[in-house]
Amino acid sequence: RECEEFLAPRGFAGVQVSPASENIIVDKRPWWERYQPLSYKLETRSGTEQEFADMCRRCNEVGIRIYVDVILNHMAADQYQTAIGTAGSIAEPGLKLFPAVPYSALDFHTSCEIWDWNDRFQVQNCELVGLKDLDQSNEWVIDRLVEYLDHLVE
């Protein structure tokens, strides 16, 4: 109802929403858990895939475009042994195993930390706070990312 009752009447043309992909569940539900995906299923604490589609349709009907924040660089960090996601998926981030996608260790860069923010290689290929860095030169990874983006557009 936000689009119909608040945004459109006030002249807004678009709204950015939090990542829609399944993410880890962290105690006390901090904002940053949404930036640790476990899969590309569209289910978060904001709602189900059907609720997301309904929101997009309703907003579009009153002229509001939806801009979804997407996470294409990484998956969840390894500080969690077995991680459970908002859609019920299970992953082993420390082993780089995300079966709901599915991704395995072959789909990620070799683990390394960013120590020097002026080192382009580190910034592009290493892990920020343990977030598992996807290898976007891998065709399998590219195909999964494109499928996810296509699904969001549907």
Coordinates of N, CA and C in Angstrom, one line a residue:
R1 N 0.8 -1.2 0.0 CA 0.0 0.0 0.0 C 0.8 1.3 0.0
E2 N 2.1 1.1 0.3 CA 3.0 2.3 0.4 C 3.0 3.1 -1.0
C3 N 3.1 2.3 -2.1 CA 3.1 3.0 -3.4 C 1.8 3.7 -3.7
E4 N 0.7 3.0 -3.5 CA -0.6 3.6 -3.8 C -1.0 4.8 -2.9
E5 N -0.7 4.6 -1.6 CA -1.2 5.6 -0.6 C -0.2 6.7 -0.2
F6 N 1.1 6.5 -0.5 CA 2.1 7.5 0.0 C 2.9 8.0 -1.2
L7 N 3.7 7.1 -1.8 CA 4.7 7.5 -2.8 C 4.1 8.1 -4.1
A8 N 3.1 7.4 -4.7 CA 2.5 8.0 -6.0 C 1.8 9.3 -5.7
P9 N 1.0 9.4 -4.7 CA 0.3 10.7 -4.5 C 1.3 11.9 -4.2
R10 N 2.5 11.6 -3.8 CA 3.5 12.6 -3.5 C 4.5 12.8 -4.7
G11 N 4.2 12.2 -5.8 CA 5.0 12.4 -7.0 C 6.3 11.6 -7.1
F12 N 6.5 10.6 -6.3 CA 7.6 9.7 -6.4 C 7.5 8.9 -7.7
A13 N 8.6 8.6 -8.3 CA 8.6 7.8 -9.5 C 9.3 6.4 -9.3
G14 N 10.0 6.3 -8.2 CA 10.6 5.0 -8.0 C 11.0 4.8 -6.6
V15 N 11.3 3.6 -6.2 CA 11.8 3.3 -4.9 C 12.8 2.1 -4.9
Q16 N 13.8 2.2 -4.1 CA 14.8 1.2 -4.0 C 14.4 0.3 -2.8
V17 N 14.5 -1.0 -3.1 CA 14.2 -2.0 -2.0 C 15.4 -2.8 -1.6
S18 N 15.4 -3.3 -0.4 CA 16.5 -4.2 0.0 C 16.6 -5.4 -0.8
P19 N 17.8 -6.1 -0.8 CA 18.0 -7.3 -1.5 C 16.8 -8.3 -1.3
A20 N 16.3 -8.9 -2.4 CA 15.2 -9.8 -2.3 C 15.6 -11.3 -2.2
S21 N 16.9 -11.5 -2.3 CA 17.4 -12.9 -2.3 C 17.5 -13.4 -0.9
E22 N 17.3 -14.8 -0.8 CA 17.4 -15.4 0.5 C 18.7 -15.1 1.2
N23 N 18.7 -14.8 2.5 CA 19.9 -14.4 3.2 C 20.0 -15.2 4.5
I24 N 21.2 -15.1 5.1 CA 21.3 -15.8 6.4 C 20.4 -15.2 7.4
I25 N 20.2 -15.9 8.5 CA 19.4 -15.4 9.6 C 20.4 -15.2 10.8
V26 N 20.5 -14.0 11.3 CA 21.4 -13.6 12.3 C 20.6 -13.2 13.6
D27 N 21.1 -13.6 14.8 CA 20.4 -13.2 16.0 C 20.2 -11.7 16.0
K28 N 19.0 -11.3 16.5 CA 18.6 -9.9 16.6 C 18.3 -9.2 15.2
R29 N 18.5 -10.0 14.1 CA 18.1 -9.6 12.8 C 18.7 -8.3 12.3
P30 N 20.1 -8.1 12.4 CA 20.7 -6.8 12.0 C 20.4 -6.6 10.5
W31 N 20.5 -5.3 10.1 CA 20.3 -4.9 8.7 C 21.2 -5.6 7.7
W32 N 22.5 -5.9 8.1 CA 23.5 -6.4 7.2 C 23.3 -7.8 6.9
E33 N 22.4 -8.6 7.6 CA 22.2 -10.0 7.2 C 21.6 -10.1 5.8
R34 N 20.9 -9.0 5.4 CA 20.3 -9.0 4.0 C 21.4 -9.0 2.9
Y35 N 22.6 -8.7 3.3 CA 23.7 -8.6 2.4 C 24.6 -9.8 2.4
Q36 N 24.1 -10.9 3.0 CA 24.8 -12.2 3.0 C 23.9 -13.3 2.4
P37 N 23.8 -13.3 1.1 CA 22.9 -14.3 0.5 C 23.3 -15.7 0.7
L38 N 22.3 -16.6 0.7 CA 22.5 -18.1 0.7 C 22.0 -18.7 -0.6
S39 N 21.1 -18.0 -1.2 CA 20.6 -18.5 -2.5 C 19.9 -17.3 -3.2
Y40 N 19.4 -17.6 -4.4 CA 18.7 -16.6 -5.1 C 17.2 -16.7 -5.1
K41 N 16.7 -17.5 -4.1 CA 15.3 -17.6 -3.8 C 14.8 -16.3 -3.4
L42 N 13.6 -15.9 -3.8 CA 13.0 -14.6 -3.4 C 12.2 -14.8 -2.2
E43 N 12.9 -14.8 -1.0 CA 12.2 -14.9 0.2 C 13.1 -14.4 1.3
T44 N 12.6 -13.3 2.0 CA 13.3 -12.6 3.0 C 12.4 -12.3 4.2
R45 N 12.8 -11.6 5.2 CA 11.9 -11.2 6.2 C 10.9 -10.2 5.7
S46 N 11.1 -9.6 4.5 CA 10.1 -8.7 4.0 C 9.0 -9.4 3.3
G47 N 9.2 -10.7 3.0 CA 8.1 -11.5 2.4 C 8.5 -12.5 1.5
T48 N 7.5 -13.2 0.9 CA 7.7 -14.3 0.0 C 7.8 -13.8 -1.4
E49 N 8.1 -14.7 -2.3 CA 8.2 -14.3 -3.7 C 6.9 -13.8 -4.3
Q50 N 5.8 -14.4 -3.9 CA 4.5 -13.9 -4.3 C 4.2 -12.5 -3.8
E51 N 4.6 -12.2 -2.5 CA 4.4 -10.9 -2.0 C 5.3 -9.9 -2.7
F52 N 6.5 -10.3 -3.0 CA 7.4 -9.4 -3.7 C 6.8 -9.0 -5.1
A53 N 6.3 -10.1 -5.8 CA 5.7 -9.9 -7.2 C 4.5 -9.0 -7.1
D54 N 3.7 -9.2 -6.0 CA 2.5 -8.3 -5.8 C 2.9 -6.9 -5.6
M55 N 3.9 -6.7 -4.7 CA 4.4 -5.3 -4.5 C 4.8 -4.6 -5.8
C56 N 5.6 -5.4 -6.5 CA 6.1 -4.8 -7.8 C 5.0 -4.4 -8.7
R57 N 4.0 -5.3 -8.9 CA 2.9 -5.1 -9.8 C 2.1 -3.9 -9.3
R58 N 1.8 -3.8 -8.0 CA 1.0 -2.7 -7.5 C 1.7 -1.4 -7.6
C59 N 3.0 -1.4 -7.4 CA 3.7 -0.1 -7.5 C 3.8 0.3 -9.0
N60 N 4.1 -0.7 -9.9 CA 4.1 -0.3 -11.3 C 2.8 0.2 -11.8
E61 N 1.7 -0.3 -11.3 CA 0.3 0.1 -11.7 C 0.1 1.6 -11.4
V62 N 0.8 2.2 -10.4 CA 0.6 3.6 -10.1 C 1.8 4.4 -10.5
G63 N 2.6 3.8 -11.4 CA 3.8 4.6 -11.9 C 5.0 4.6 -11.1
I64 N 5.2 3.7 -10.2 CA 6.4 3.7 -9.3 C 7.2 2.5 -9.8
R65 N 8.4 2.8 -10.2 CA 9.4 1.8 -10.6 C 10.1 1.2 -9.3
I66 N 10.4 -0.1 -9.4 CA 11.1 -0.7 -8.3 C 12.6 -0.9 -8.7
Y67 N 13.5 -0.5 -7.8 CA 14.9 -0.7 -8.0 C 15.4 -1.6 -6.9
V68 N 15.8 -2.9 -7.3 CA 16.2 -3.8 -6.3 C 17.7 -3.8 -6.1
D69 N 18.1 -3.7 -4.8 CA 19.5 -3.8 -4.5 C 19.9 -5.3 -4.7
V70 N 20.8 -5.6 -5.5 CA 21.2 -7.0 -5.8 C 22.6 -7.2 -5.3
I71 N 22.9 -8.4 -4.9 CA 24.2 -8.8 -4.4 C 24.8 -9.8 -5.4
L72 N 25.7 -9.3 -6.3 CA 26.3 -10.2 -7.3 C 27.7 -10.5 -7.1
N73 N 28.3 -9.9 -6.1 CA 29.8 -10.1 -5.9 C 30.1 -11.3 -4.9
H74 N 29.2 -11.6 -4.0 CA 29.6 -12.5 -3.0 C 28.4 -13.3 -2.4
M75 N 28.7 -14.3 -1.6 CA 27.7 -15.0 -0.8 C 28.0 -14.8 0.7
A76 N 27.3 -15.4 1.6 CA 27.5 -15.2 3.0 C 28.9 -15.5 3.5
A77 N 29.2 -14.8 4.6 CA 30.5 -15.0 5.2 C 30.7 -16.3 6.0
D78 N 31.9 -16.6 6.3 CA 32.2 -17.9 6.9 C 32.2 -18.0 8.4
Q79 N 31.7 -16.9 9.1 CA 31.7 -17.0 10.5 C 30.6 -17.9 11.1
Y80 N 29.8 -18.4 10.2 CA 28.8 -19.4 10.6 C 29.1 -20.8 10.1
Q81 N 29.0 -21.7 11.0 CA 29.3 -23.1 10.6 C 28.3 -23.5 9.5
T82 N 27.1 -23.9 10.0 CA 26.0 -24.2 9.1 C 25.1 -23.0 9.1
A83 N 24.8 -22.4 8.0 CA 23.9 -21.2 7.9 C 22.6 -21.7 7.4
I84 N 21.5 -21.1 8.0 CA 20.1 -21.3 7.6 C 19.6 -20.0 7.1
G85 N 18.9 -20.1 5.9 CA 18.4 -18.9 5.3 C 17.0 -18.7 5.5
T86 N 16.6 -17.5 5.1 CA 15.2 -17.0 5.3 C 14.2 -17.8 4.5
A87 N 14.6 -18.6 3.5 CA 13.7 -19.6 2.8 C 13.9 -21.0 3.3
G88 N 14.7 -21.2 4.3 CA 15.0 -22.5 4.8 C 16.1 -23.3 4.2
S89 N 16.8 -22.6 3.3 CA 18.0 -23.3 2.7 C 19.1 -23.4 3.7
I90 N 20.0 -24.4 3.5 CA 21.1 -24.6 4.4 C 22.4 -24.5 3.5
A91 N 23.4 -23.8 4.1 CA 24.7 -23.6 3.4 C 25.8 -23.8 4.4
E92 N 27.0 -24.1 3.8 CA 28.2 -24.2 4.6 C 29.2 -23.1 4.1
P93 N 29.0 -21.8 4.5 CA 29.9 -20.8 3.9 C 31.4 -21.0 4.0
G94 N 31.8 -21.6 5.2 CA 33.2 -21.8 5.4 C 33.8 -22.8 4.4
L95 N 33.0 -23.7 3.8 CA 33.4 -24.6 2.8 C 33.0 -24.1 1.4
K96 N 32.4 -23.0 1.3 CA 31.9 -22.4 0.1 C 30.9 -23.3 -0.6
L97 N 30.0 -23.9 0.2 CA 29.0 -24.7 -0.3 C 27.6 -24.1 -0.1
F98 N 27.0 -23.8 -1.2 CA 25.7 -23.1 -1.2 C 24.8 -23.9 -2.1
P99 N 24.3 -25.1 -1.7 CA 23.6 -26.0 -2.5 C 22.3 -25.5 -3.1
A100 N 21.7 -24.5 -2.5 CA 20.4 -24.0 -3.1 C 20.6 -23.3 -4.4
V101 N 21.8 -22.9 -4.7 CA 22.1 -22.1 -6.0 C 22.2 -23.1 -7.2
P102 N 23.0 -24.1 -7.2 CA 24.1 -24.5 -6.3 C 25.5 -23.9 -6.7
Y103 N 26.2 -23.5 -5.7 CA 27.6 -23.1 -5.8 C 28.5 -24.1 -5.0
S104 N 29.7 -24.3 -5.4 CA 30.7 -25.0 -4.7 C 32.0 -24.2 -4.6
A105 N 33.0 -24.7 -4.0 CA 34.2 -24.0 -3.9 C 34.8 -23.6 -5.2
L106 N 34.5 -24.4 -6.3 CA 35.0 -24.1 -7.6 C 34.4 -22.8 -8.2
D107 N 33.4 -22.2 -7.6 CA 32.7 -21.0 -8.1 C 33.2 -19.7 -7.4
F108 N 34.2 -19.8 -6.6 CA 34.7 -18.7 -5.8 C 36.2 -18.4 -6.1
H109 N 36.6 -17.2 -5.8 CA 38.0 -16.9 -5.8 C 38.7 -17.6 -4.6
T110 N 40.0 -17.8 -4.7 CA 40.7 -18.4 -3.5 C 40.5 -17.4 -2.4
S111 N 40.3 -17.9 -1.2 CA 40.1 -17.0 0.0 C 41.4 -16.2 0.3
C112 N 41.2 -14.9 0.5 CA 42.2 -14.0 0.9 C 41.5 -12.8 1.5
E113 N 42.2 -12.1 2.4 CA 41.6 -10.9 2.9 C 42.1 -9.6 2.3
I114 N 41.4 -8.6 2.3 CA 41.8 -7.3 1.8 C 42.6 -6.6 2.9
W115 N 43.9 -6.4 2.6 CA 44.8 -5.7 3.5 C 45.2 -4.4 3.0
D116 N 45.2 -4.2 1.7 CA 45.7 -3.0 1.1 C 44.6 -2.5 0.1
W117 N 43.9 -1.5 0.5 CA 42.8 -1.0 -0.3 C 43.3 -0.3 -1.6
N118 N 44.6 -0.1 -1.7 CA 45.2 0.5 -2.9 C 45.6 -0.6 -3.9
D119 N 45.5 -1.9 -3.5 CA 45.9 -3.0 -4.3 C 44.7 -3.5 -5.1
R120 N 44.6 -3.2 -6.3 CA 43.5 -3.5 -7.2 C 43.2 -5.0 -7.1
F121 N 44.2 -5.9 -7.2 CA 43.9 -7.3 -7.2 C 43.2 -7.7 -5.9
Q122 N 43.7 -7.2 -4.8 CA 43.0 -7.6 -3.5 C 41.6 -7.1 -3.5
V123 N 41.4 -5.9 -3.9 CA 40.0 -5.3 -3.8 C 39.1 -6.1 -4.7
Q124 N 39.5 -6.5 -5.9 CA 38.7 -7.2 -6.8 C 38.5 -8.7 -6.6
N125 N 39.5 -9.3 -5.9 CA 39.5 -10.8 -5.8 C 39.5 -11.3 -4.4
C126 N 39.6 -10.5 -3.4 CA 39.7 -11.0 -2.0 C 38.3 -10.8 -1.3
E127 N 38.2 -11.2 -0.1 CA 37.0 -11.2 0.7 C 36.9 -10.0 1.6
L128 N 35.8 -9.3 1.6 CA 35.5 -8.3 2.5 C 34.9 -8.9 3.7
V129 N 35.4 -8.8 4.9 CA 34.9 -9.4 6.1 C 34.5 -10.8 6.0
G130 N 35.2 -11.6 5.2 CA 34.9 -13.0 5.1 C 33.8 -13.4 4.2
L131 N 33.2 -12.4 3.5 CA 32.1 -12.7 2.5 C 32.8 -13.5 1.3
K132 N 32.2 -14.6 1.0 CA 32.8 -15.5 -0.1 C 32.6 -14.8 -1.4
D133 N 33.8 -14.5 -2.0 CA 33.9 -13.7 -3.3 C 33.7 -14.6 -4.5
L134 N 32.6 -14.4 -5.2 CA 32.3 -15.2 -6.4 C 33.2 -14.9 -7.5
D135 N 33.5 -15.9 -8.3 CA 34.4 -15.7 -9.5 C 33.6 -15.4 -10.7
Q136 N 33.4 -14.2 -11.0 CA 32.6 -13.8 -12.1 C 33.2 -14.1 -13.5
S137 N 34.4 -14.6 -13.5 CA 34.9 -15.1 -14.8 C 34.5 -16.5 -15.1
N138 N 33.8 -17.1 -14.2 CA 33.4 -18.5 -14.3 C 32.0 -18.5 -15.0
E139 N 31.9 -19.2 -16.1 CA 30.6 -19.2 -16.8 C 29.4 -19.7 -16.0
W140 N 29.7 -20.7 -15.2 CA 28.6 -21.2 -14.3 C 28.0 -20.1 -13.4
V141 N 28.9 -19.3 -12.8 CA 28.6 -18.2 -11.9 C 27.8 -17.2 -12.7
I142 N 28.3 -16.8 -13.9 CA 27.6 -15.8 -14.7 C 26.2 -16.3 -15.1
D143 N 26.1 -17.5 -15.4 CA 24.7 -18.0 -15.8 C 23.8 -18.0 -14.6
R144 N 24.3 -18.3 -13.4 CA 23.4 -18.2 -12.2 C 23.0 -16.8 -11.9
L145 N 23.9 -15.9 -12.1 CA 23.6 -14.4 -11.8 C 22.6 -13.9 -12.8
V146 N 22.8 -14.3 -14.1 CA 21.8 -13.8 -15.1 C 20.5 -14.4 -14.9
E147 N 20.4 -15.7 -14.5 CA 19.1 -16.3 -14.1 C 18.4 -15.6 -13.0
Y148 N 19.2 -15.2 -12.0 CA 18.6 -14.5 -10.8 C 18.1 -13.1 -11.3
L149 N 18.9 -12.4 -12.1 CA 18.4 -11.1 -12.6 C 17.2 -11.2 -13.5
D150 N 17.2 -12.2 -14.3 CA 16.0 -12.4 -15.2 C 14.8 -12.7 -14.3
H151 N 15.0 -13.5 -13.3 CA 13.8 -13.9 -12.4 C 13.3 -12.6 -11.7
L152 N 14.2 -11.8 -11.3 CA 13.7 -10.5 -10.7 C 12.8 -9.7 -11.7
V153 N 13.2 -9.7 -12.9 CA 12.5 -8.9 -13.9 C 11.2 -9.5 -14.2
E154 N 11.1 -10.8 -14.2 CA 9.8 -11.5 -14.5 C 8.8 -11.0 -13.5

